[in-house]
Tab-separated table of C-alpha atoms and ligand atoms in Angstrom:
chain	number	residue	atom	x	y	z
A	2	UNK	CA	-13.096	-22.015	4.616
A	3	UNK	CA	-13.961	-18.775	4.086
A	4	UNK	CA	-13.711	-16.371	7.563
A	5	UNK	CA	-16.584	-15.464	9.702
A	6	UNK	CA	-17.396	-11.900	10.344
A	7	UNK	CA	-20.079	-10.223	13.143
A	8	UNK	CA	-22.845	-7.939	12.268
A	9	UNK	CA	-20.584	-5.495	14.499
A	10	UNK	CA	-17.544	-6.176	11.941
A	11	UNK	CA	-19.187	-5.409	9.526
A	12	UNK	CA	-20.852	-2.633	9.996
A	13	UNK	CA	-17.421	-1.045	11.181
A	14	UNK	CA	-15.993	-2.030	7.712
A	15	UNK	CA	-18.676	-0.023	6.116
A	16	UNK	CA	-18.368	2.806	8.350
A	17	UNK	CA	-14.148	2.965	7.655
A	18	UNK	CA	-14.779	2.152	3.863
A	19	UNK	CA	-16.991	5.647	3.910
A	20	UNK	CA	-14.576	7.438	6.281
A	21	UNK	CA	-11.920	6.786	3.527
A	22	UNK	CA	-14.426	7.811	0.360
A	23	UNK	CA	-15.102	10.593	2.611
A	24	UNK	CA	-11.237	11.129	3.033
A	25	UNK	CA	-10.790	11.699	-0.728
A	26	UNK	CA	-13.368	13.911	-1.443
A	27	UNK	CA	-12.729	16.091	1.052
A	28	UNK	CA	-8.705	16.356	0.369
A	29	UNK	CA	-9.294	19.294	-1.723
A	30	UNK	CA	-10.650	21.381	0.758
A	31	UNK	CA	-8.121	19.849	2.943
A	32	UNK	CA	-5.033	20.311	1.632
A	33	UNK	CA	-6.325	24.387	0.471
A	34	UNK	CA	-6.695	24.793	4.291
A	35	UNK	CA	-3.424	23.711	4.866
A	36	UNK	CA	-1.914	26.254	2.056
A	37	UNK	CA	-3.533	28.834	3.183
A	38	UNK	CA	-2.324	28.847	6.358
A	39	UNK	CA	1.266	29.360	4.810
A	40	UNK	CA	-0.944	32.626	3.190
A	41	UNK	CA	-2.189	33.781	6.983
A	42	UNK	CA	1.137	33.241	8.225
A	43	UNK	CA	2.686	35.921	5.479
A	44	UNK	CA	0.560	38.622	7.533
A	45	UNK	CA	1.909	37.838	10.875
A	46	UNK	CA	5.397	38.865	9.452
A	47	UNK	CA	6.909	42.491	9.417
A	48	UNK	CA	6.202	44.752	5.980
A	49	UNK	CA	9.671	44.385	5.244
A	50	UNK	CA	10.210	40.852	5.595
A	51	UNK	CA	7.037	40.390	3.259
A	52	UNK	CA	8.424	42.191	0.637
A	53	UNK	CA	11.062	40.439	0.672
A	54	UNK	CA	8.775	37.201	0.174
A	55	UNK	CA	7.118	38.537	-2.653
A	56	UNK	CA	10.171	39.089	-4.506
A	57	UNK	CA	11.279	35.970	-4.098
A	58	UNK	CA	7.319	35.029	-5.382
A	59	UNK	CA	6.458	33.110	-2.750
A	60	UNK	CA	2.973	33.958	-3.102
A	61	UNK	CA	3.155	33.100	-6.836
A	62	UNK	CA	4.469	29.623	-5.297
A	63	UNK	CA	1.348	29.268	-2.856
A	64	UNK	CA	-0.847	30.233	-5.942
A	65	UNK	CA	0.932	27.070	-8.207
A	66	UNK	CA	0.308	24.584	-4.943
A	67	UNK	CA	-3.622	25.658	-5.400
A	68	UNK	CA	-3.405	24.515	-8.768
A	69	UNK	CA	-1.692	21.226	-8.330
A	70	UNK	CA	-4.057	20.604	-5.787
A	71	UNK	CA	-6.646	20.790	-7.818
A	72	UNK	CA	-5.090	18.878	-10.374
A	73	UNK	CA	-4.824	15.634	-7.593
A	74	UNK	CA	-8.041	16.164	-6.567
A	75	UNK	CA	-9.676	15.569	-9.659
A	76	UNK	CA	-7.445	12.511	-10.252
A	77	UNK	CA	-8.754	11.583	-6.790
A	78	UNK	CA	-12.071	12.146	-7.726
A	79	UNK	CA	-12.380	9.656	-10.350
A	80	UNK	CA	-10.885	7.159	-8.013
A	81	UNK	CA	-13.961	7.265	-6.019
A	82	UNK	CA	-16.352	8.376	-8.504
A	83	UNK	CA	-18.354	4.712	-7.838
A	84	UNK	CA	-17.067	3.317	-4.558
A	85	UNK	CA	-20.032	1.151	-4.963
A	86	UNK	CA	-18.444	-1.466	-7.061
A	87	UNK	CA	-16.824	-2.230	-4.027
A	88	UNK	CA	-19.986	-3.840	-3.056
A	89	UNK	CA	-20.176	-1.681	0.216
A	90	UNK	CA	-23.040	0.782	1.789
A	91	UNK	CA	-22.155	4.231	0.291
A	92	UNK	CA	-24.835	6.905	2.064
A	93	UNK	CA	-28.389	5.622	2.316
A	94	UNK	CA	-28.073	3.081	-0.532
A	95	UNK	CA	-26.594	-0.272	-0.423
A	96	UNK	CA	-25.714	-1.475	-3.857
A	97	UNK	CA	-23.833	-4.714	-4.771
A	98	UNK	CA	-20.733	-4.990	-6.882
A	99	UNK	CA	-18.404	-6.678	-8.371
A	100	UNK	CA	-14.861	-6.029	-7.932
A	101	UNK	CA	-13.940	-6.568	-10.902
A	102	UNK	CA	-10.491	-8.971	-10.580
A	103	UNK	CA	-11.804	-10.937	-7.168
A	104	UNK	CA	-11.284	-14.793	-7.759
A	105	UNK	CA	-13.785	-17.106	-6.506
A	106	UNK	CA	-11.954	-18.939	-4.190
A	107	UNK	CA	-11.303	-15.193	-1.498
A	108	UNK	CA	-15.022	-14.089	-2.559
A	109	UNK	CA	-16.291	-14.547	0.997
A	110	UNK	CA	-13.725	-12.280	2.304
A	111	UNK	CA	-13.815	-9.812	0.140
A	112	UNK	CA	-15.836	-7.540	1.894
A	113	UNK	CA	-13.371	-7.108	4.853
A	114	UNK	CA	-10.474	-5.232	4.221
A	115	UNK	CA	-9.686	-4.023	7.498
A	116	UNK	CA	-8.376	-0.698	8.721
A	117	UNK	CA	-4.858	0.173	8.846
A	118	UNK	CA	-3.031	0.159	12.347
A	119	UNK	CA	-3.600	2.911	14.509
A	120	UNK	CA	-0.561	4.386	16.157
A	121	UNK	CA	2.441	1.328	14.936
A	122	UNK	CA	4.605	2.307	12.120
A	123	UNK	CA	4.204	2.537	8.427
A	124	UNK	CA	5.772	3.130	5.763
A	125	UNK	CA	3.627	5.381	4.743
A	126	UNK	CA	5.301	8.927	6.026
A	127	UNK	CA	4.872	11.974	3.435
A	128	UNK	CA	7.784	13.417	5.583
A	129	UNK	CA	8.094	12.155	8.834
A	130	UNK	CA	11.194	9.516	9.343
A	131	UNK	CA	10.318	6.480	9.466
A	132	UNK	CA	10.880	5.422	13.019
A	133	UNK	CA	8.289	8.200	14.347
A	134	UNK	CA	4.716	7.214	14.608
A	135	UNK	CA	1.740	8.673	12.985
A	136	UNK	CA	-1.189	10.435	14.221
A	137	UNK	CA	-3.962	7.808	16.707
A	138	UNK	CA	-7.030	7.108	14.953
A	139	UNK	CA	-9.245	10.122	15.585
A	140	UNK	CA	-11.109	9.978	18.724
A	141	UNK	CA	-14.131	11.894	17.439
A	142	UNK	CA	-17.000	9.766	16.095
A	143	UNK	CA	-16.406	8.422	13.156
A	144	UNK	CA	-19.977	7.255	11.817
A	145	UNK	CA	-20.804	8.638	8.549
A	146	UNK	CA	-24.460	8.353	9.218
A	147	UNK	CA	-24.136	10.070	12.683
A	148	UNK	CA	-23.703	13.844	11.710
A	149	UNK	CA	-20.621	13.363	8.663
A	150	UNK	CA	-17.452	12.660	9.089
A	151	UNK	CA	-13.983	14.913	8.842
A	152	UNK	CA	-11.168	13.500	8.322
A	153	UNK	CA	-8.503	13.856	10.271
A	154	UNK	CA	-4.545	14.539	9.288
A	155	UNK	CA	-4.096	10.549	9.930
A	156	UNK	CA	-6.600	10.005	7.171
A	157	UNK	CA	-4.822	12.606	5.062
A	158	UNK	CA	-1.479	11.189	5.749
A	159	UNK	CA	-2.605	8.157	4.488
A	160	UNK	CA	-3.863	9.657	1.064
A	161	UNK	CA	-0.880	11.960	0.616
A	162	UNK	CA	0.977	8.396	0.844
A	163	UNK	CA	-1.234	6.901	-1.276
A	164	UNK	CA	-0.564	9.866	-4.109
A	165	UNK	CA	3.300	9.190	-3.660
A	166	UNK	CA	2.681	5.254	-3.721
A	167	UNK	CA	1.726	5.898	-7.495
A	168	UNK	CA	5.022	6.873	-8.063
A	169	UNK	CA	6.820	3.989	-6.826
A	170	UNK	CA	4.159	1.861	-9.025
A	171	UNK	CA	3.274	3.008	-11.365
A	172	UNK	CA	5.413	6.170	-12.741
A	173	UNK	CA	8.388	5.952	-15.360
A	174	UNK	CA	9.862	7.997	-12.133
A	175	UNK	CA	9.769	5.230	-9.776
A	176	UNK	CA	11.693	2.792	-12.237
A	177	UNK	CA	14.650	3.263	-10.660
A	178	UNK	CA	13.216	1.718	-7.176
A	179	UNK	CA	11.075	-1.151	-8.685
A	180	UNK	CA	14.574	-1.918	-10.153
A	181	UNK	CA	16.103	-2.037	-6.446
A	182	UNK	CA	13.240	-3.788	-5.104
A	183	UNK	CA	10.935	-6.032	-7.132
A	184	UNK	CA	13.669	-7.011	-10.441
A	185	UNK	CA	15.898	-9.103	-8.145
A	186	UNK	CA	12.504	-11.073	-6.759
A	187	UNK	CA	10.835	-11.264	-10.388
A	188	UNK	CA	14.503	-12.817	-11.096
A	189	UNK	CA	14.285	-14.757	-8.392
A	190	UNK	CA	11.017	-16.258	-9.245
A	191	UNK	CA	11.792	-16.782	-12.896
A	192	UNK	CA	14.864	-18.619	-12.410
A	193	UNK	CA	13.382	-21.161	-9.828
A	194	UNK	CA	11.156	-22.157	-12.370
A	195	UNK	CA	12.891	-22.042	-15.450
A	196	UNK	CA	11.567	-24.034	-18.112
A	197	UNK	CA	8.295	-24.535	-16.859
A	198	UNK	CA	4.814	-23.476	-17.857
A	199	UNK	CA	4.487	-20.423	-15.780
A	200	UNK	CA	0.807	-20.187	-16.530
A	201	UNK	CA	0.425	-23.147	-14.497
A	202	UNK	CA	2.427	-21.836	-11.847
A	203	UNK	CA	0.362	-19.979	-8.562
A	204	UNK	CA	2.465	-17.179	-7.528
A	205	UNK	CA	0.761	-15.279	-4.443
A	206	UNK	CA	1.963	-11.417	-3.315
A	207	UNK	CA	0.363	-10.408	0.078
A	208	UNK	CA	0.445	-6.877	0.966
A	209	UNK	CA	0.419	-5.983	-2.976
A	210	UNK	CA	-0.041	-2.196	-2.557
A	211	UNK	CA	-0.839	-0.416	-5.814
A	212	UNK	CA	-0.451	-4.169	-7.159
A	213	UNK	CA	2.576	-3.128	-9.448
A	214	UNK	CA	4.972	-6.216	-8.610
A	215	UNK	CA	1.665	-8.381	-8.697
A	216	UNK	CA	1.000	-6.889	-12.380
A	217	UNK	CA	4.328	-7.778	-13.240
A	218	UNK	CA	4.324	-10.986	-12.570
A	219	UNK	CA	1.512	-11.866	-14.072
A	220	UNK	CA	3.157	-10.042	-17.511
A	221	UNK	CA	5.629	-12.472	-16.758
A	222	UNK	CA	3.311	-15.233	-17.330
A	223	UNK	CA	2.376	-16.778	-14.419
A	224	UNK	CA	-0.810	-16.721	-12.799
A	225	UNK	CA	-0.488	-14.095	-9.843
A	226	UNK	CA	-3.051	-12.933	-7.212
A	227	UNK	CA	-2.042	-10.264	-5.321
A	228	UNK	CA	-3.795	-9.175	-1.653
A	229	UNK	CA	-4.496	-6.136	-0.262
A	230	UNK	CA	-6.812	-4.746	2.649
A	231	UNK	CA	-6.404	-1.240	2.983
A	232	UNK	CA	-9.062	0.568	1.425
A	233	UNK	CA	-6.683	3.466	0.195
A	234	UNK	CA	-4.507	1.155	-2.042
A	235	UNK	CA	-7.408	-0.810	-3.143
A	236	UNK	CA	-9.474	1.959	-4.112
A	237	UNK	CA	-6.722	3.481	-5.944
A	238	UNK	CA	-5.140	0.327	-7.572
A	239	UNK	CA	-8.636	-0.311	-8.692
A	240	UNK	CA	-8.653	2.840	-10.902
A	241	UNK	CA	-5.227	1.797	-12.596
A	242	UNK	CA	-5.973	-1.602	-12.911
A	243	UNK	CA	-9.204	-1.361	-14.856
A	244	UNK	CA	-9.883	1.899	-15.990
A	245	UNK	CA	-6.773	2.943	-18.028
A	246	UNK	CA	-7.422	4.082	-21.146
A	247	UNK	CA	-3.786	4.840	-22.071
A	248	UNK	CA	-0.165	5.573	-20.773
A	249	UNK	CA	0.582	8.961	-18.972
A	250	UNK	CA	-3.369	9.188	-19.117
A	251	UNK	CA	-3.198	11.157	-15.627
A	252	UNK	CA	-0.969	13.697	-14.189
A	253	UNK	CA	-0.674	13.781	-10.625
A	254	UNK	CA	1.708	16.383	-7.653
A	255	UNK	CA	3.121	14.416	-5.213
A	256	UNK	CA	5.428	16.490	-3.677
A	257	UNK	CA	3.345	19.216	-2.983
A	258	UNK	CA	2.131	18.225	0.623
A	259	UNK	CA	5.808	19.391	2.713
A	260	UNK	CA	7.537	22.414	2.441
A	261	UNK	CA	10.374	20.587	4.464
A	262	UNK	CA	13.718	18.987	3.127
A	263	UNK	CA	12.519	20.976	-0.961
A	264	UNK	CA	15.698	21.803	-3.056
A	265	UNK	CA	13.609	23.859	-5.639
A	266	UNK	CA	10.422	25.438	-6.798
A	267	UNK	CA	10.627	22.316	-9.564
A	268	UNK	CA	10.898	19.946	-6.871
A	269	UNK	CA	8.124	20.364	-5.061
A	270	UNK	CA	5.310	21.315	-8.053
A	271	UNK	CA	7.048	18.185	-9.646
A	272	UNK	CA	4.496	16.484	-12.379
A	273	UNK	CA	4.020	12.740	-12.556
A	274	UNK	CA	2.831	11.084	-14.930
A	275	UNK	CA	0.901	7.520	-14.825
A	276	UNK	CA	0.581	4.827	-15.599
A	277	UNK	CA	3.783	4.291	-17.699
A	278	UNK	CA	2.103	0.721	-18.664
A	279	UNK	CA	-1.100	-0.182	-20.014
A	280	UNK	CA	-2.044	-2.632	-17.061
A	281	UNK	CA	-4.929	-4.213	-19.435
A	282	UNK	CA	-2.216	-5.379	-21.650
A	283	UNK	CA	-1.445	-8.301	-20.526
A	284	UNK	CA	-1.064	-11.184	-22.922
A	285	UNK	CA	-4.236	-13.326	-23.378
A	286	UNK	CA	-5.209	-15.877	-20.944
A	287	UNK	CA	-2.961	-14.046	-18.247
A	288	UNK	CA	-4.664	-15.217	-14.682
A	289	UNK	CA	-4.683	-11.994	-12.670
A	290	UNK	CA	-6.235	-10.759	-9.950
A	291	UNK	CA	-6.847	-8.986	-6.629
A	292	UNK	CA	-7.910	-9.919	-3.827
A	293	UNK	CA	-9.201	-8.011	-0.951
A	294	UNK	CA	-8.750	-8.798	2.623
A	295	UNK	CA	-6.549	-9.574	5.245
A	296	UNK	CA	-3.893	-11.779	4.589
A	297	UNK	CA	-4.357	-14.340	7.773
A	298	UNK	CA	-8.134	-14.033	7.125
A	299	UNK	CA	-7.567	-15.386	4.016
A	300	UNK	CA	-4.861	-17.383	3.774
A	301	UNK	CA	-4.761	-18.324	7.247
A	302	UNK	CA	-6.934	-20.931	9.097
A	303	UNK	CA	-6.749	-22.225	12.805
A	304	UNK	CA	-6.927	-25.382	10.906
A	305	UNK	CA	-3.944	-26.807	9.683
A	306	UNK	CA	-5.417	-29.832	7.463
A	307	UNK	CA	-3.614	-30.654	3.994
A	308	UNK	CA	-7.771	-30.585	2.719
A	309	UNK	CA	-7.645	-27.084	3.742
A	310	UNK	CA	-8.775	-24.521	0.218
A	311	UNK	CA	-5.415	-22.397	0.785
A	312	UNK	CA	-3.332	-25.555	1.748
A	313	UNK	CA	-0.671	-26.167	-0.735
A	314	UNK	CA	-1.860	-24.086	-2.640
A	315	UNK	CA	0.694	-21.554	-4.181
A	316	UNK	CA	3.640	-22.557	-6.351
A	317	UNK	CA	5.393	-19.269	-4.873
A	318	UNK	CA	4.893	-16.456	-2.809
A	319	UNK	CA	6.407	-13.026	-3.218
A	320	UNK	CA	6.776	-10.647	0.333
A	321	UNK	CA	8.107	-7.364	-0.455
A	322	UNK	CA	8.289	-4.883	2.188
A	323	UNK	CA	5.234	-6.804	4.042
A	324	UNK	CA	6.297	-9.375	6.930
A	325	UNK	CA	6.940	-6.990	9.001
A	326	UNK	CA	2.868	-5.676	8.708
A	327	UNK	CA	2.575	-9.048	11.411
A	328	UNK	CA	1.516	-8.600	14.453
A	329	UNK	CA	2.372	-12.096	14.952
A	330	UNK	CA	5.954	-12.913	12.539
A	331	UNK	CA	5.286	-16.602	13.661
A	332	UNK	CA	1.545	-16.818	12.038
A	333	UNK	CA	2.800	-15.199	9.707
A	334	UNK	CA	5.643	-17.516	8.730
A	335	UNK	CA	3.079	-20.283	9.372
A	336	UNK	CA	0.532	-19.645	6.936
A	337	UNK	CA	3.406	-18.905	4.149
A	338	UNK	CA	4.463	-21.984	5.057
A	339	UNK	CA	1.402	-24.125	4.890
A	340	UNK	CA	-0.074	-22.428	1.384
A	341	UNK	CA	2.736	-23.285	-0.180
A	342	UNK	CA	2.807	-26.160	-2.788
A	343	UNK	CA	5.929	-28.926	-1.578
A	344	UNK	CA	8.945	-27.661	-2.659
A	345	UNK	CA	7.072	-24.035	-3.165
A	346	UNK	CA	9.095	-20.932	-3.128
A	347	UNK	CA	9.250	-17.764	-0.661
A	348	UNK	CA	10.834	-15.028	-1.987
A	349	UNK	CA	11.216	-11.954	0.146
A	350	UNK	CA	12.724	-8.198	0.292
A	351	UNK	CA	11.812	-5.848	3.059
A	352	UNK	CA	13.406	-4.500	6.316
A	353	UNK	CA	11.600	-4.820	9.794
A	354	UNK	CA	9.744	-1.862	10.540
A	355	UNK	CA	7.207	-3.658	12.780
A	356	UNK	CA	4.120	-1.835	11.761
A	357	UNK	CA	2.424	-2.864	15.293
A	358	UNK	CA	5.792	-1.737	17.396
A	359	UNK	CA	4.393	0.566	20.063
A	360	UNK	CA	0.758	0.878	18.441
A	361	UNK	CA	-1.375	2.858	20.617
A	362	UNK	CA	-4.280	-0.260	20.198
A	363	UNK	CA	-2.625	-2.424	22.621
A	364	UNK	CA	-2.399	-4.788	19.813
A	365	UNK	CA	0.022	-7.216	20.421
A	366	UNK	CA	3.389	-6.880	18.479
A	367	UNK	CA	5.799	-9.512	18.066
A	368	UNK	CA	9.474	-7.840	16.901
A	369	UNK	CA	12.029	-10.059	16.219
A	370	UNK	CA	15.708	-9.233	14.736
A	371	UNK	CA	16.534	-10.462	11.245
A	372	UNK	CA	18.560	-13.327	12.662
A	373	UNK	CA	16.118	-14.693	14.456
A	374	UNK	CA	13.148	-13.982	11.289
A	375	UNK	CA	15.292	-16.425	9.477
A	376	UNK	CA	16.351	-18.687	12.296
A	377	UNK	CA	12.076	-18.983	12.683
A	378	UNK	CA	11.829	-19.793	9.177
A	379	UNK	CA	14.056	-22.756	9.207
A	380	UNK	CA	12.162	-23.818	12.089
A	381	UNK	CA	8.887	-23.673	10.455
A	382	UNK	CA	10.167	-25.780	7.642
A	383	UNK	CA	11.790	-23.293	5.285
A	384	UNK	CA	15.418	-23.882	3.556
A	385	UNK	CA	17.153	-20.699	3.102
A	386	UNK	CA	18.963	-19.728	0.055
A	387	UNK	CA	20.380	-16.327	-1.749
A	388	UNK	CA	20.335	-14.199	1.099
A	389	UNK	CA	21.682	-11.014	1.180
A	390	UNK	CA	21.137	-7.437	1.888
A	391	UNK	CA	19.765	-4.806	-0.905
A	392	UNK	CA	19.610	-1.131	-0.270
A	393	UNK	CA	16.959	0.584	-1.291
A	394	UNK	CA	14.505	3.433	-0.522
A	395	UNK	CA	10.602	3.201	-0.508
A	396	UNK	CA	8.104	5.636	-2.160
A	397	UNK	CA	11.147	8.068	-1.412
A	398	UNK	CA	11.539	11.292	-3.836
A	399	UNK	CA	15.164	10.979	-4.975
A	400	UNK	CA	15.487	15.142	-5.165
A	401	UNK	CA	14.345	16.068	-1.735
A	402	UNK	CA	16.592	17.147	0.802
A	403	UNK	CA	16.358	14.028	2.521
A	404	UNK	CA	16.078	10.354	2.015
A	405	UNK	CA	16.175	7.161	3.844
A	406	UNK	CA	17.778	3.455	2.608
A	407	UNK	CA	16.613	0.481	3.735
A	408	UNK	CA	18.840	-2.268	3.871
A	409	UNK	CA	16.076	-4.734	3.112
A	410	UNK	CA	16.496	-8.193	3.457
A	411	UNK	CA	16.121	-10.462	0.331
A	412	UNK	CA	15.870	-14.169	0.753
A	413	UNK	CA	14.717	-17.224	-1.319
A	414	UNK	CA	13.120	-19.897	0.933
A	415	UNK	CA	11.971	-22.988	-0.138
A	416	UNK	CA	9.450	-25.258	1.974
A	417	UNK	CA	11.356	-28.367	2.687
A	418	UNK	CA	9.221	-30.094	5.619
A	419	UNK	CA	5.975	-29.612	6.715
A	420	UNK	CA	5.485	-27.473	9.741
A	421	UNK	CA	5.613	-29.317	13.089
B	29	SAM	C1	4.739	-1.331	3.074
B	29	SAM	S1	3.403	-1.713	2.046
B	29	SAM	C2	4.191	-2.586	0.705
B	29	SAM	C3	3.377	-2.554	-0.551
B	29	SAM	C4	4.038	-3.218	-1.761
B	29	SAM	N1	4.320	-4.614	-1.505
B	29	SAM	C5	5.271	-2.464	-2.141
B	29	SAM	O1	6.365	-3.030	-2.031
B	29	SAM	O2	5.142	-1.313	-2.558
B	29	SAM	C6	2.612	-3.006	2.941
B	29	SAM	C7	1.276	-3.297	2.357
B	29	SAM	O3	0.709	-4.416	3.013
B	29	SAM	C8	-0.657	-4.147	3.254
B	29	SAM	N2	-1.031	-4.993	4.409
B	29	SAM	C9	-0.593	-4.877	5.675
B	29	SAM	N3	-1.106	-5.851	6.443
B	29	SAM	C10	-1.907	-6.585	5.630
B	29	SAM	C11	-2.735	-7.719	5.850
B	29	SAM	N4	-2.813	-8.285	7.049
B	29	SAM	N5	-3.414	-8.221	4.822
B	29	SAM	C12	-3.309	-7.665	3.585
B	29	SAM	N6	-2.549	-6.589	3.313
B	29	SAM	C13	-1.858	-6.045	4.331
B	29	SAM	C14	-0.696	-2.669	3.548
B	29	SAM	O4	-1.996	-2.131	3.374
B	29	SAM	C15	0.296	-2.134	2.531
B	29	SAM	O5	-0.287	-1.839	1.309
């Protein structure tokens, strides 16, 4: 049953689709503003103590930050070079689109990918830690059509994030963490089903991000969808997905955004590379795709009946740094539970950083403890196995000054009753 949606919804979703379009055009101009004021701020120092500076070439510095600006901006520009294959109002003009990997069976839906939280946590800090909360939703009128709209340092937050997502994803750099976080689960999944034909086997990844683990998977052999609804990693995942030409095709600064926590020049004007994959060379007949939405829009239904589309459905489902995006852990747990084929496997690996802890919505935020995650599981109908703790960073940069481990969670469940 595919989800209802108001005029009113709607027309929001078109209005934050543009705000983000918006948000990457204008990150240029953005992020020059924000170097130049390191440029003012040289003139509010004594003679001397400039001087100084510009032997160290400081200035020189500012001048290479420019450049790899520019350099991500025109990597960003491509990204949203035709936002209208997303099917969604862009200015005056509506025009209709496919996107390009969207199954049948999510097509209703895939017009709402809803906003991320405002206030909450994410993940997504270019340098904050992450038990601080980012910037409110702007409070300034948002409408594209009503007089243009400027982003705000939420917005670029979330782009800056986005840039050092494709590191984790899709970068020979951000091996080392795919190793820590989505081998073990690919493991995981493999050995649960050894011997079988995996392109018969429905593997599901919610929360897929810049769709890396869900690409994977699918390489694997299996027939993986992954789900996403932020605009951000959909837009960009899009570009990866089905435009690459070939590997190391763009180059891209992520570490440019902070002066804080830099060991060295090299450090922060740091070039990436990506993709270090072709993603369009996946073996033939691979089943892959993307769907956009929100997860308990999708996959989630008031109604619980067996007959249900999403019932049963998936042979396995991979979480990875996601359950804790719930504002409800038990719907949540629920709706894993239900799409699930009998006997179906959940794997997970994440921590609990309750993305809706505190948000400034007045959302409502569930937040258990691990122990009771997993004691809520088995309750729901899941049998635990494998569990154990894996440290690991996320989207960190392993030569700044400062990092941050997780130690995620990692569990295989399997569905052993039906949910009461
Ligand atoms: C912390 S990121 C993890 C991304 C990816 N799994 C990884 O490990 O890199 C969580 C992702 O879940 C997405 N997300 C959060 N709530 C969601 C929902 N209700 N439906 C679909 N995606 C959601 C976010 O947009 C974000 O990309």
């Amino acid at each position: 049953m595919a989800p209802h949606f108001s005029d009113d919804d709607i027309e929001e979703e078109q209005v934050h689709f543009q705000n983000v379009v918006t948000t990457f055009r204008q990150y240029a101009r953005y992020s020059l503003n924000a170097n130049n004021r390191r440029r003012k701020d040289i003139h509010t120092i004594p003679l001397a103590d400039r001087e100084l500076l510009t032997k160290l070439g400081y200035g020189q510095k500012l001048k290479d930050v420019d450049k790899a600006i520019l350099a991500n901006a025109l990597f960003l520009n491509k990204i949203v070079e035709n936002p209208e294959i997303f099917g969604h109002e862009i200015g005056d003009s509506v025009v209709d689109g496919d996107i390009g990997e969207t199954d049948n069976n999510a097509q209703g839906a895939r017009d709402m990918m809803m906003p991320v939280p405002a206030g909450g946590n994410t993940y997504e800090h270019a340098h904050s830690p992450p038990h601080t909360h980012p910037h409110d939703r702007p409070t300034r009128p948002s409408d594209p059509r009503r007089g243009g709209y400027r982003p705000t340092e939420f917005d670029m937050d979330k782009l800056r994030s986005t840039i050092k997502l494709f590191v984790r994803d899709w970068s020979k750099d951000g091996k080392a963490e795919r190793d820590l976080c989505y081998e073990p689960m690919k493991k995981a999944l493999e050995e649960h089903f050894e011997g079988r034909d995996r392109n018969t086997l429905r593997v599901l990844v919610p929360g897929a991000g810049l769709g890396r683990l869900a690409y994977d998977v699918a390489k694997l052999g299996f027939a993986c969808q992954g789900n996403e609804f932020s605009h951000y990693m959909l837009l960009a995942s899009y570009l990866i997905l089905n435009r690459t030409q070939s590997i190391d095709e763009h180059t891209i600064y992520p570490y440019i955004h902070s002066f804080s926590n830099v060991s060295s020049r090299e450090t922060l004007l740091k070039a990436v590379t990506i993709p270090d994959v072709l993603p369009s060379d996946l073996p033939p007949g691979s089943n892959f795709s993307l769907v956009a939405g929100d997860f308990e829009e999708i996959y989630g239904s008031e109604n619980s009946d067996e007959n249900e589309p999403q019932a049963g459905k998936w042979d396995a489902i991979l979480t990875c740094f996601f359950i804790d995006t719930a504002k409800n852990i038990v719907n949540y747990l629920r709706i894993l539970h239900r799409i699930l084929a009998p006997g179906g496997v959940w794997i997970n690996l994440g921590p609990l950083l309750w993305h809706f802890e505190n948000n400034e919505n007045e959302y409502p935020s569930i937040e258990l403890d691990l122990a009771e995650v997993k004691e809520l599981a088995r309750t729901i109908g899941f049998k635990l196995y494998d569990e154990r703790s894996i440290d690991t960073s996320y989207s960190s940069n392993d030569q700044s000054m400062l990092g941050y481990v997780y130690h995620a969670a990692f569990w295989k469940a399997v569905k052993v009753s039906p949910a009461e």
